[in-house]
Amino acid sequence: MTQLSRAGPAASNPRPAPSGRRAPSRLARRPELVPVLASALAWVVLVIANGPIGHGHGAEGSHGLFTPNGIGLTAAMTIAMMGPLAVAGVRTTAFTSPWWRAGRAAAEFFAAFGLTWIVIALCLAAFAEAWTGWLASATAGTAVLVAVCALAQLDPGRPDRMTRCDRPMRLRARGTEADVDCVRFGALTAGRDVRFCALPMLAMLALPGNLLVMAFLTALVLADRVTEGRRRLPIAAAYAVIAVVLAL
Amino acid sequence: MQQLPASDPRRWDYQPAIHRAYLTKRPSGAPWGTGQNASWFFLPWHRMYLFAFENIVRSLLPEAERADWALPFWDYSSGAPANALPPAFRVPTLPDAMRNPLFVPARRASVNSGAALPSTVTDVATALAETHFTTTDLGASVGFGGPRTGFARHPAAFGGIQARPDGPVHVQVGGAAGLMSDPNTAALDPICWLHRANIDRLWEVWNIGGGANPTERAWLDRPFRVRIADGSSTRMTARGVLDTVTQLDYTYESLPVNTGVRKRPPRAPKLGRPLLIGINHDPVQIGRRGATAHLAVTPVPEQTTGAGPGRLHLHLTDIDGSTNPGVVFGVYLDLPDDLLITALSDNHSGCLSDSSFDPARVDRRADHLAGVTAFFGIQDTDPAIAAASRREPEGMRYSFDITDLADRLRARDEWRTDALTVTLLPVAPDDEPESLATDGTAPIRVGTFSLYQG
């Protein structure tokens, strides 16, 4: 047991914030700006690349997945869809990190979350390309995948498993180990989301460039998470409607 | 109820399983394991649970007695003699020599002998002083009723009423090996129902004192299934249980008068989202004798806020363990050296020396008391125990508003701006049998002690 010196008057040289920070950054108080702005930027990029409705050159067939352009568009689609789902983890990371590194912690979490999902998305995109090629129709392939999304909603254990998605993790407070923990937390959170978001993302990647379908799928993924799986039937119905519209 | 057949959903051991599914054989459709804890649903769900229990008991009474019977409440905060276990629960046998069904040997022996519960355990003033039912900010007070749970959730945390007196009374009555100390078995002890009735009454008291319930539909209309007196199940919502008189046909004796005055926000201004200014480096293992954590603190510069330092909250998070040691701990800030060392010294049996609890030392320690923690439900944080029940391990978080305590310590020049020492010590002498009064039980681990300013 270390001996404590009896406390005297308030220390005349209080420990200053590291790195000369004088005030909390805006990101420290509003860390959700990171994923929200990143997602918004991604949508802007997609609209510019594909046009407002999105039936651009990527609407059917291969868009050169493993070209720089293809990888870039896949990354943009991933951030656009998954960015909002990082809000919970970004907030937890920022608010459980000391104030003088909260903005950095939020950025580290989101970078790891986003990069992990981009890697996952590239793998899914490769599968989607093969799937739609086998069916000889991207629209039909997407319709089938969206129908499977509807069926997946009917799993009664879904709400319980979904609570795992945003489980917090102890983050160390200082130094490189704090950076490592934030990155690990971001990657771990992305990994937990795969079970619930991989199918809609696969459907989205099977019809790249169709921003309307992508917007609907993103909205349903977000609705599913916000309601924590307690609105499975309406969301399943919405997926089913999209599948039927695509099939017709 | 204890003599009903196993197939009857009104039987005694069916009721605790509604709270936590501790029985392995679950009847089809049984609403087991639906208990709400560390959530803003804690109070309304337990009100539904109590209402159903009361009606089951009433249905089993002779017709002539039903109209006049209501579930009693244990008002342990009103001082002696009510701060001891009611006599009817302490005698092992009835006057006719039959076993007393209200007596349970699996309690703290001193409680069964009539020892009073410590006032630090039964204190309700802190909870009743909460101005909000729930909050969503990490780093702030959790509120009277518990945190709003849902998307963007933070670690599960106990609301003011659950942090004290609910959990501490459970653990103080149950002790190291008692039914009350484990949420899975607490309701098997008949005193649990009187304790929960008192918690429900305190909700009424808080409302009468100006506390406002949430108005969000997510809280009001979330349905829960409840077994009623005829054994069938029905859906109930918080909206349907807010007015105990008109909706549930019961009230409590000696409630305060409703003055219509709403609770006001706390004195110090809220500066926006709280920011983490202090944190420990390594996790802390807490045994029966307690432990100490040291936090390095970097306050937010006052000149950036313009409105003073704001409120301070201490949080204990990343808590896990497999066994509750049956000890209620006081959480003390910056204890002076002599109190710190004295309290952690031990005699040959490993127990805290009784001199640690002489009145002078107790009074001096009380000047540094931030709150109490009993780690009620710690078993639910253990992954192995959770997996055996086919569910996810739960998180645990305690929150203490230490603004006023910090002001008092600052006024006495006992507050440092760059560091904080947090000490957990038992609030009462260790009176458990020697076989339990060792540090052989697996310790509880608190990963993070964090100080928030905002």
PDB file of C-alpha atoms in Angstrom, chain B residues 39-314:
ATOM      1  CA  SER B  39     -32.279  -0.460 -17.376  1.00  0.00           C
ATOM      2  CA  TRP B  40     -34.992   2.157 -17.397  1.00  0.00           C
ATOM      3  CA  PHE B  41     -37.422  -0.767 -17.458  1.00  0.00           C
ATOM      4  CA  PHE B  42     -36.280  -1.925 -13.979  1.00  0.00           C
ATOM      5  CA  LEU B  43     -39.040  -0.132 -12.053  1.00  0.00           C
ATOM      6  CA  PRO B  44     -42.071  -0.719 -14.318  1.00  0.00           C
ATOM      7  CA  TRP B  45     -41.164  -4.385 -14.910  1.00  0.00           C
ATOM      8  CA  HIS B  46     -40.789  -5.044 -11.181  1.00  0.00           C
ATOM      9  CA  ARG B  47     -44.097  -3.311 -10.533  1.00  0.00           C
ATOM     10  CA  MET B  48     -45.738  -5.734 -12.980  1.00  0.00           C
ATOM     11  CA  TYR B  49     -43.898  -8.653 -11.360  1.00  0.00           C
ATOM     12  CA  LEU B  50     -45.032  -7.630  -7.878  1.00  0.00           C
ATOM     13  CA  PHE B  51     -48.608  -7.032  -9.008  1.00  0.00           C
ATOM     14  CA  ALA B  52     -48.799 -10.504 -10.492  1.00  0.00           C
ATOM     15  CA  PHE B  53     -47.234 -12.074  -7.394  1.00  0.00           C
ATOM     16  CA  GLU B  54     -49.586 -10.257  -5.064  1.00  0.00           C
ATOM     17  CA  ASN B  55     -52.594 -11.446  -7.035  1.00  0.00           C
ATOM     18  CA  ILE B  56     -51.339 -15.013  -7.062  1.00  0.00           C
ATOM     19  CA  VAL B  57     -50.963 -14.970  -3.297  1.00  0.00           C
ATOM     20  CA  ARG B  58     -54.369 -13.362  -2.878  1.00  0.00           C
ATOM     21  CA  SER B  59     -55.978 -15.987  -5.116  1.00  0.00           C
ATOM     22  CA  LEU B  60     -54.754 -18.730  -2.793  1.00  0.00           C
ATOM     23  CA  LEU B  61     -56.224 -17.138   0.334  1.00  0.00           C
ATOM     24  CA  PRO B  62     -59.673 -18.013   1.694  1.00  0.00           C
ATOM     25  CA  GLU B  63     -62.341 -15.906  -0.017  1.00  0.00           C
ATOM     26  CA  ALA B  64     -63.131 -13.949   3.113  1.00  0.00           C
ATOM     27  CA  GLU B  65     -59.536 -12.770   3.522  1.00  0.00           C
ATOM     28  CA  ARG B  66     -58.812 -11.700  -0.031  1.00  0.00           C
ATOM     29  CA  ALA B  67     -60.315  -8.239   0.053  1.00  0.00           C
ATOM     30  CA  ASP B  68     -58.232  -7.135   3.059  1.00  0.00           C
ATOM     31  CA  TRP B  69     -54.877  -8.644   2.159  1.00  0.00           C
ATOM     32  CA  ALA B  70     -52.062  -6.754   0.452  1.00  0.00           C
ATOM     33  CA  LEU B  71     -48.341  -7.466   0.132  1.00  0.00           C
ATOM     34  CA  PRO B  72     -46.486  -5.697   2.964  1.00  0.00           C
ATOM     35  CA  PHE B  73     -43.399  -3.568   2.337  1.00  0.00           C
ATOM     36  CA  TRP B  74     -40.218  -3.527   4.423  1.00  0.00           C
ATOM     37  CA  ASP B  75     -39.429   0.112   5.234  1.00  0.00           C
ATOM     38  CA  TYR B  76     -35.849  -0.445   6.428  1.00  0.00           C
ATOM     39  CA  SER B  77     -34.974   3.257   6.017  1.00  0.00           C
ATOM     40  CA  SER B  78     -37.283   4.456   8.749  1.00  0.00           C
ATOM     41  CA  GLY B  79     -34.896   3.521  11.552  1.00  0.00           C
ATOM     42  CA  ALA B  80     -35.215   1.050  14.415  1.00  0.00           C
ATOM     43  CA  PRO B  81     -36.932  -1.363  14.754  1.00  0.00           C
ATOM     44  CA  ALA B  82     -37.830  -1.444  11.049  1.00  0.00           C
ATOM     45  CA  ASN B  83     -34.167  -1.545   9.990  1.00  0.00           C
ATOM     46  CA  ALA B  84     -33.921  -5.162  11.188  1.00  0.00           C
ATOM     47  CA  LEU B  85     -35.486  -8.169   9.495  1.00  0.00           C
ATOM     48  CA  PRO B  86     -39.151  -8.351  10.567  1.00  0.00           C
ATOM     49  CA  PRO B  87     -39.631 -10.825  13.442  1.00  0.00           C
ATOM     50  CA  ALA B  88     -42.009 -12.996  11.426  1.00  0.00           C
ATOM     51  CA  PHE B  89     -39.124 -13.861   9.101  1.00  0.00           C
ATOM     52  CA  ARG B  90     -36.609 -14.660  11.824  1.00  0.00           C
ATOM     53  CA  VAL B  91     -38.205 -17.504  13.775  1.00  0.00           C
ATOM     54  CA  PRO B  92     -37.470 -20.952  12.387  1.00  0.00           C
ATOM     55  CA  THR B  93     -40.698 -22.505  13.712  1.00  0.00           C
ATOM     56  CA  LEU B  94     -44.251 -21.334  14.207  1.00  0.00           C
ATOM     57  CA  PRO B  95     -46.036 -21.508  17.592  1.00  0.00           C
ATOM     58  CA  ASP B  96     -47.497 -24.866  16.541  1.00  0.00           C
ATOM     59  CA  ALA B  97     -43.959 -26.203  15.990  1.00  0.00           C
ATOM     60  CA  MET B  98     -44.443 -26.333  12.221  1.00  0.00           C
ATOM     61  CA  ARG B  99     -41.668 -25.002   9.985  1.00  0.00           C
ATOM     62  CA  ASN B 100     -41.998 -21.260   9.406  1.00  0.00           C
ATOM     63  CA  PRO B 101     -42.140 -20.826   5.604  1.00  0.00           C
ATOM     64  CA  LEU B 102     -40.982 -17.214   5.971  1.00  0.00           C
ATOM     65  CA  PHE B 103     -37.722 -18.263   7.662  1.00  0.00           C
ATOM     66  CA  VAL B 104     -34.781 -19.041   5.387  1.00  0.00           C
ATOM     67  CA  PRO B 105     -31.467 -20.201   6.884  1.00  0.00           C
ATOM     68  CA  ALA B 106     -29.629 -19.087   3.733  1.00  0.00           C
ATOM     69  CA  ARG B 107     -29.239 -15.491   4.896  1.00  0.00           C
ATOM     70  CA  ARG B 108     -26.548 -13.564   6.768  1.00  0.00           C
ATOM     71  CA  ALA B 109     -26.648 -15.079  10.255  1.00  0.00           C
ATOM     72  CA  SER B 110     -26.639 -11.714  12.003  1.00  0.00           C
ATOM     73  CA  VAL B 111     -29.619 -10.567   9.946  1.00  0.00           C
ATOM     74  CA  ASN B 112     -31.551 -13.669  10.946  1.00  0.00           C
ATOM     75  CA  SER B 113     -30.612 -12.849  14.532  1.00  0.00           C
ATOM     76  CA  GLY B 114     -32.168  -9.409  14.298  1.00  0.00           C
ATOM     77  CA  ALA B 115     -29.131  -7.191  13.652  1.00  0.00           C
ATOM     78  CA  ALA B 116     -30.028  -3.842  12.095  1.00  0.00           C
ATOM     79  CA  LEU B 117     -29.002  -3.091   8.542  1.00  0.00           C
ATOM     80  CA  PRO B 118     -26.361  -0.335   8.420  1.00  0.00           C
ATOM     81  CA  SER B 119     -27.740   3.090   7.553  1.00  0.00           C
ATOM     82  CA  THR B 120     -25.266   3.390   4.670  1.00  0.00           C
ATOM     83  CA  VAL B 121     -26.979   0.355   3.143  1.00  0.00           C
ATOM     84  CA  THR B 122     -30.556   1.523   3.633  1.00  0.00           C
ATOM     85  CA  ASP B 123     -30.063   5.208   2.788  1.00  0.00           C
ATOM     86  CA  VAL B 124     -32.656   6.394   0.262  1.00  0.00           C
ATOM     87  CA  ALA B 125     -31.844  10.111   0.255  1.00  0.00           C
ATOM     88  CA  THR B 126     -29.310   9.864  -2.562  1.00  0.00           C
ATOM     89  CA  ALA B 127     -31.680   8.030  -4.874  1.00  0.00           C
ATOM     90  CA  LEU B 128     -34.649  10.264  -4.040  1.00  0.00           C
ATOM     91  CA  ALA B 129     -32.525  13.336  -4.766  1.00  0.00           C
ATOM     92  CA  GLU B 130     -32.111  12.310  -8.411  1.00  0.00           C
ATOM     93  CA  THR B 131     -33.784  14.861 -10.636  1.00  0.00           C
ATOM     94  CA  HIS B 132     -34.198  12.704 -13.732  1.00  0.00           C
ATOM     95  CA  PHE B 133     -35.621   9.241 -14.248  1.00  0.00           C
ATOM     96  CA  THR B 134     -33.042   8.418 -16.899  1.00  0.00           C
ATOM     97  CA  THR B 135     -30.216   9.962 -18.843  1.00  0.00           C
ATOM     98  CA  THR B 136     -28.354   8.910 -21.948  1.00  0.00           C
ATOM     99  CA  ASP B 137     -24.996  10.569 -21.413  1.00  0.00           C
ATOM    100  CA  LEU B 138     -22.084   8.403 -20.447  1.00  0.00           C
ATOM    101  CA  GLY B 139     -20.264  10.105 -17.614  1.00  0.00           C
ATOM    102  CA  ALA B 140     -23.314  11.694 -16.026  1.00  0.00           C
ATOM    103  CA  SER B 141     -25.723  10.495 -13.395  1.00  0.00           C
ATOM    104  CA  VAL B 142     -27.639   7.454 -14.581  1.00  0.00           C
ATOM    105  CA  GLY B 143     -30.880   8.806 -13.156  1.00  0.00           C
ATOM    106  CA  PHE B 144     -33.329   7.473 -10.604  1.00  0.00           C
ATOM    107  CA  GLY B 145     -34.749   4.626 -12.643  1.00  0.00           C
ATOM    108  CA  GLY B 146     -31.829   3.478 -14.757  1.00  0.00           C
ATOM    109  CA  PRO B 147     -30.264   4.146 -18.141  1.00  0.00           C
ATOM    110  CA  ARG B 148     -32.194   4.191 -21.339  1.00  0.00           C
ATOM    111  CA  THR B 149     -31.234   0.982 -23.070  1.00  0.00           C
ATOM    112  CA  GLY B 150     -31.235   0.649 -26.818  1.00  0.00           C
ATOM    113  CA  PHE B 151     -29.138   1.567 -29.853  1.00  0.00           C
ATOM    114  CA  ALA B 152     -25.950   3.438 -28.990  1.00  0.00           C
ATOM    115  CA  ARG B 153     -26.134   1.889 -25.567  1.00  0.00           C
ATOM    116  CA  HIS B 154     -23.388   2.355 -23.016  1.00  0.00           C
ATOM    117  CA  PRO B 155     -22.478  -0.345 -20.496  1.00  0.00           C
ATOM    118  CA  ALA B 156     -25.442  -1.433 -18.393  1.00  0.00           C
ATOM    119  CA  ALA B 157     -25.619   0.711 -15.269  1.00  0.00           C
ATOM    120  CA  PHE B 158     -27.696   0.715 -12.143  1.00  0.00           C
ATOM    121  CA  GLY B 159     -30.117   3.566 -11.663  1.00  0.00           C
ATOM    122  CA  GLY B 160     -30.013   5.445  -8.402  1.00  0.00           C
ATOM    123  CA  ILE B 161     -32.703   3.334  -6.766  1.00  0.00           C
ATOM    124  CA  GLN B 162     -31.077   0.075  -7.816  1.00  0.00           C
ATOM    125  CA  ALA B 163     -27.569   1.169  -6.791  1.00  0.00           C
ATOM    126  CA  ARG B 164     -28.883   2.016  -3.315  1.00  0.00           C
ATOM    127  CA  PRO B 165     -30.826   0.701  -1.513  1.00  0.00           C
ATOM    128  CA  ASP B 166     -31.921  -2.167  -3.780  1.00  0.00           C
ATOM    129  CA  GLY B 167     -28.644  -3.999  -4.448  1.00  0.00           C
ATOM    130  CA  PRO B 168     -26.995  -3.309  -1.072  1.00  0.00           C
ATOM    131  CA  VAL B 169     -30.037  -4.572   0.853  1.00  0.00           C
ATOM    132  CA  HIS B 170     -29.990  -7.749  -1.228  1.00  0.00           C
ATOM    133  CA  VAL B 171     -26.339  -8.390  -0.405  1.00  0.00           C
ATOM    134  CA  GLN B 172     -26.495  -7.280   3.228  1.00  0.00           C
ATOM    135  CA  VAL B 173     -29.401  -9.642   3.894  1.00  0.00           C
ATOM    136  CA  GLY B 174     -28.037 -12.536   1.840  1.00  0.00           C
ATOM    137  CA  GLY B 175     -24.408 -12.404   2.891  1.00  0.00           C
ATOM    138  CA  ALA B 176     -21.793 -14.531   1.167  1.00  0.00           C
ATOM    139  CA  ALA B 177     -23.957 -17.588   0.551  1.00  0.00           C
ATOM    140  CA  GLY B 178     -27.534 -16.416   0.894  1.00  0.00           C
ATOM    141  CA  LEU B 179     -30.422 -16.549  -1.542  1.00  0.00           C
ATOM    142  CA  MET B 180     -30.850 -12.776  -1.561  1.00  0.00           C
ATOM    143  CA  SER B 181     -27.294 -12.120  -2.760  1.00  0.00           C
ATOM    144  CA  ASP B 182     -27.894 -13.761  -6.139  1.00  0.00           C
ATOM    145  CA  PRO B 183     -30.527 -12.321  -8.520  1.00  0.00           C
ATOM    146  CA  ASN B 184     -31.155 -15.855  -9.765  1.00  0.00           C
ATOM    147  CA  THR B 185     -32.348 -17.031  -6.348  1.00  0.00           C
ATOM    148  CA  ALA B 186     -33.274 -13.851  -4.476  1.00  0.00           C
ATOM    149  CA  ALA B 187     -37.007 -14.268  -4.938  1.00  0.00           C
ATOM    150  CA  LEU B 188     -36.867 -17.682  -3.269  1.00  0.00           C
ATOM    151  CA  ASP B 189     -36.390 -15.790  -0.003  1.00  0.00           C
ATOM    152  CA  PRO B 190     -39.805 -14.457   1.048  1.00  0.00           C
ATOM    153  CA  ILE B 191     -38.290 -11.219   2.362  1.00  0.00           C
ATOM    154  CA  CYS B 192     -37.331 -10.367  -1.204  1.00  0.00           C
ATOM    155  CA  TRP B 193     -40.948  -9.564  -2.074  1.00  0.00           C
ATOM    156  CA  LEU B 194     -41.294  -7.140   0.829  1.00  0.00           C
ATOM    157  CA  HIS B 195     -38.002  -5.551  -0.169  1.00  0.00           C
ATOM    158  CA  ARG B 196     -39.178  -5.140  -3.766  1.00  0.00           C
ATOM    159  CA  ALA B 197     -42.474  -3.736  -2.554  1.00  0.00           C
ATOM    160  CA  ASN B 198     -40.492  -1.068  -0.718  1.00  0.00           C
ATOM    161  CA  ILE B 199     -38.533  -0.273  -3.878  1.00  0.00           C
ATOM    162  CA  ASP B 200     -41.837   0.103  -5.701  1.00  0.00           C
ATOM    163  CA  ARG B 201     -43.087   2.374  -2.905  1.00  0.00           C
ATOM    164  CA  LEU B 202     -39.952   4.514  -3.217  1.00  0.00           C
ATOM    165  CA  TRP B 203     -40.794   5.018  -6.895  1.00  0.00           C
ATOM    166  CA  GLU B 204     -44.143   6.419  -5.758  1.00  0.00           C
ATOM    167  CA  VAL B 205     -42.368   8.623  -3.216  1.00  0.00           C
ATOM    168  CA  TRP B 206     -40.008   9.939  -5.897  1.00  0.00           C
ATOM    169  CA  ASN B 207     -42.946  10.737  -8.208  1.00  0.00           C
ATOM    170  CA  ILE B 208     -44.791  12.514  -5.403  1.00  0.00           C
ATOM    171  CA  GLY B 209     -41.623  14.481  -4.656  1.00  0.00           C
ATOM    172  CA  GLY B 210     -41.663  15.915  -8.167  1.00  0.00           C
ATOM    173  CA  GLY B 211     -39.837  13.257 -10.160  1.00  0.00           C
ATOM    174  CA  ALA B 212     -41.210  12.808 -13.668  1.00  0.00           C
ATOM    175  CA  ASN B 213     -41.430   9.473 -15.450  1.00  0.00           C
ATOM    176  CA  PRO B 214     -40.264   9.159 -19.061  1.00  0.00           C
ATOM    177  CA  THR B 215     -42.759  10.067 -21.746  1.00  0.00           C
ATOM    178  CA  GLU B 216     -41.095   8.254 -24.632  1.00  0.00           C
ATOM    179  CA  ARG B 217     -43.174   5.585 -26.303  1.00  0.00           C
ATOM    180  CA  ALA B 218     -40.160   3.279 -26.252  1.00  0.00           C
ATOM    181  CA  TRP B 219     -40.514   3.189 -22.450  1.00  0.00           C
ATOM    182  CA  LEU B 220     -44.274   3.520 -22.112  1.00  0.00           C
ATOM    183  CA  ASP B 221     -45.321   0.922 -24.667  1.00  0.00           C
ATOM    184  CA  ARG B 222     -42.698  -1.805 -24.556  1.00  0.00           C
ATOM    185  CA  PRO B 223     -44.727  -4.956 -23.767  1.00  0.00           C
ATOM    186  CA  PHE B 224     -43.726  -7.575 -21.186  1.00  0.00           C
ATOM    187  CA  ARG B 225     -45.445 -10.894 -20.613  1.00  0.00           C
ATOM    188  CA  VAL B 226     -46.601 -11.530 -17.052  1.00  0.00           C
ATOM    189  CA  ARG B 227     -48.226 -14.593 -15.437  1.00  0.00           C
ATOM    190  CA  ILE B 228     -51.386 -13.682 -13.570  1.00  0.00           C
ATOM    191  CA  ALA B 229     -53.391 -15.366 -10.824  1.00  0.00           C
ATOM    192  CA  ASP B 230     -55.187 -17.920 -12.981  1.00  0.00           C
ATOM    193  CA  GLY B 231     -51.888 -19.095 -14.442  1.00  0.00           C
ATOM    194  CA  SER B 232     -52.444 -17.524 -17.832  1.00  0.00           C
ATOM    195  CA  SER B 233     -50.117 -14.832 -19.182  1.00  0.00           C
ATOM    196  CA  THR B 234     -50.971 -11.318 -20.191  1.00  0.00           C
ATOM    197  CA  ARG B 235     -49.070  -8.417 -21.759  1.00  0.00           C
ATOM    198  CA  MET B 236     -48.430  -5.368 -19.639  1.00  0.00           C
ATOM    199  CA  THR B 237     -46.671  -2.095 -20.392  1.00  0.00           C
ATOM    200  CA  ALA B 238     -45.266   0.724 -18.279  1.00  0.00           C
ATOM    201  CA  ARG B 239     -48.144   2.897 -19.482  1.00  0.00           C
ATOM    202  CA  GLY B 240     -50.537   0.459 -17.859  1.00  0.00           C
ATOM    203  CA  VAL B 241     -48.916   0.529 -14.413  1.00  0.00           C
ATOM    204  CA  LEU B 242     -48.089   4.181 -13.771  1.00  0.00           C
ATOM    205  CA  ASP B 243     -51.086   4.895 -11.548  1.00  0.00           C
ATOM    206  CA  THR B 244     -51.181   2.216  -8.878  1.00  0.00           C
ATOM    207  CA  VAL B 245     -54.569   3.335  -7.539  1.00  0.00           C
ATOM    208  CA  THR B 246     -56.665   3.505 -10.688  1.00  0.00           C
ATOM    209  CA  GLN B 247     -54.834   0.925 -12.777  1.00  0.00           C
ATOM    210  CA  LEU B 248     -53.673  -1.660 -10.226  1.00  0.00           C
ATOM    211  CA  ASP B 249     -55.980  -0.966  -7.265  1.00  0.00           C
ATOM    212  CA  TYR B 250     -53.337  -0.526  -4.582  1.00  0.00           C
ATOM    213  CA  THR B 251     -51.583   2.229  -2.716  1.00  0.00           C
ATOM    214  CA  TYR B 252     -49.088   2.542   0.139  1.00  0.00           C
ATOM    215  CA  GLU B 253     -49.563   3.644   3.698  1.00  0.00           C
ATOM    216  CA  SER B 254     -48.057   6.966   4.777  1.00  0.00           C
ATOM    217  CA  LEU B 255     -46.996   8.351   1.416  1.00  0.00           C
ATOM    218  CA  PRO B 256     -45.816  11.973   1.416  1.00  0.00           C
ATOM    219  CA  VAL B 257     -48.273  14.641   0.307  1.00  0.00           C
ATOM    220  CA  ASN B 258     -48.027  15.573  -3.369  1.00  0.00           C
ATOM    221  CA  THR B 259     -47.167  19.266  -3.452  1.00  0.00           C
ATOM    222  CA  GLY B 260     -47.049  19.423  -7.248  1.00  0.00           C
ATOM    223  CA  VAL B 261     -43.541  20.857  -7.165  1.00  0.00           C
ATOM    224  CA  ARG B 262     -41.252  19.491  -9.869  1.00  0.00           C
ATOM    225  CA  LYS B 263     -37.658  18.564  -9.114  1.00  0.00           C
ATOM    226  CA  ARG B 264     -35.131  21.207 -10.106  1.00  0.00           C
ATOM    227  CA  PRO B 265     -31.875  20.497 -11.860  1.00  0.00           C
ATOM    228  CA  PRO B 266     -28.748  20.258  -9.665  1.00  0.00           C
ATOM    229  CA  ARG B 267     -26.935  23.385  -8.549  1.00  0.00           C
ATOM    230  CA  ALA B 268     -23.902  23.310 -10.791  1.00  0.00           C
ATOM    231  CA  PRO B 269     -24.634  23.925 -14.464  1.00  0.00           C
ATOM    232  CA  LYS B 270     -24.415  21.158 -17.001  1.00  0.00           C
ATOM    233  CA  LEU B 271     -21.772  22.023 -19.525  1.00  0.00           C
ATOM    234  CA  GLY B 272     -22.685  19.661 -22.296  1.00  0.00           C
ATOM    235  CA  ARG B 273     -21.567  16.110 -22.593  1.00  0.00           C
ATOM    236  CA  PRO B 274     -19.344  15.032 -19.711  1.00  0.00           C
ATOM    237  CA  LEU B 275     -15.699  14.469 -20.545  1.00  0.00           C
ATOM    238  CA  LEU B 276     -13.382  11.904 -19.006  1.00  0.00           C
ATOM    239  CA  ILE B 277     -10.730  13.708 -16.965  1.00  0.00           C
ATOM    240  CA  GLY B 278      -9.308  10.952 -14.765  1.00  0.00           C
ATOM    241  CA  ILE B 279      -8.737   7.220 -15.075  1.00  0.00           C
ATOM    242  CA  ASN B 280      -6.780   4.406 -13.471  1.00  0.00           C
ATOM    243  CA  HIS B 281      -4.023   2.569 -15.276  1.00  0.00           C
ATOM    244  CA  ASP B 282      -4.522  -1.049 -14.222  1.00  0.00           C
ATOM    245  CA  PRO B 283      -7.609  -3.067 -13.243  1.00  0.00           C
ATOM    246  CA  VAL B 284      -8.188  -3.541  -9.525  1.00  0.00           C
ATOM    247  CA  GLN B 285      -9.017  -6.836  -7.813  1.00  0.00           C
ATOM    248  CA  ILE B 286     -11.461  -6.425  -4.949  1.00  0.00           C
ATOM    249  CA  GLY B 287     -11.668  -9.049  -2.212  1.00  0.00           C
ATOM    250  CA  ARG B 288     -13.697  -9.100   0.974  1.00  0.00           C
ATOM    251  CA  ARG B 289     -11.458  -6.454   2.490  1.00  0.00           C
ATOM    252  CA  GLY B 290     -11.765  -4.019  -0.396  1.00  0.00           C
ATOM    253  CA  ALA B 291      -9.083  -2.344  -2.488  1.00  0.00           C
ATOM    254  CA  THR B 292      -7.753   1.002  -3.689  1.00  0.00           C
ATOM    255  CA  ALA B 293      -7.447   2.561  -7.110  1.00  0.00           C
ATOM    256  CA  HIS B 294      -5.301   5.530  -8.073  1.00  0.00           C
ATOM    257  CA  LEU B 295      -6.490   7.836 -10.839  1.00  0.00           C
ATOM    258  CA  ALA B 296      -4.383  10.321 -12.773  1.00  0.00           C
ATOM    259  CA  VAL B 297      -6.513  13.409 -13.389  1.00  0.00           C
ATOM    260  CA  THR B 298      -6.295  16.086 -16.089  1.00  0.00           C
ATOM    261  CA  PRO B 299      -9.205  18.493 -15.599  1.00  0.00           C
ATOM    262  CA  VAL B 300     -10.772  20.368 -18.494  1.00  0.00           C
ATOM    263  CA  PRO B 301      -9.409  23.921 -18.258  1.00  0.00           C
ATOM    264  CA  GLU B 302     -11.967  26.144 -16.524  1.00  0.00           C
ATOM    265  CA  GLN B 303     -11.411  29.047 -18.827  1.00  0.00           C
ATOM    266  CA  THR B 304     -12.817  27.044 -21.722  1.00  0.00           C
ATOM    267  CA  THR B 305     -16.100  26.480 -19.956  1.00  0.00           C
ATOM    268  CA  GLY B 306     -16.715  29.875 -18.482  1.00  0.00           C
ATOM    269  CA  ALA B 307     -19.233  28.512 -16.077  1.00  0.00           C
ATOM    270  CA  GLY B 308     -17.119  26.843 -13.452  1.00  0.00           C
ATOM    271  CA  PRO B 309     -15.983  23.238 -13.160  1.00  0.00           C
ATOM    272  CA  GLY B 310     -19.452  21.684 -13.662  1.00  0.00           C
ATOM    273  CA  ARG B 311     -20.472  18.406 -12.085  1.00  0.00           C
ATOM    274  CA  LEU B 312     -18.156  15.535 -11.273  1.00  0.00           C
ATOM    275  CA  HIS B 313     -19.107  11.877 -11.578  1.00  0.00           C
ATOM    276  CA  LEU B 314     -17.121   8.811 -10.619  1.00  0.00           C
TER     277      LEU B 314
END
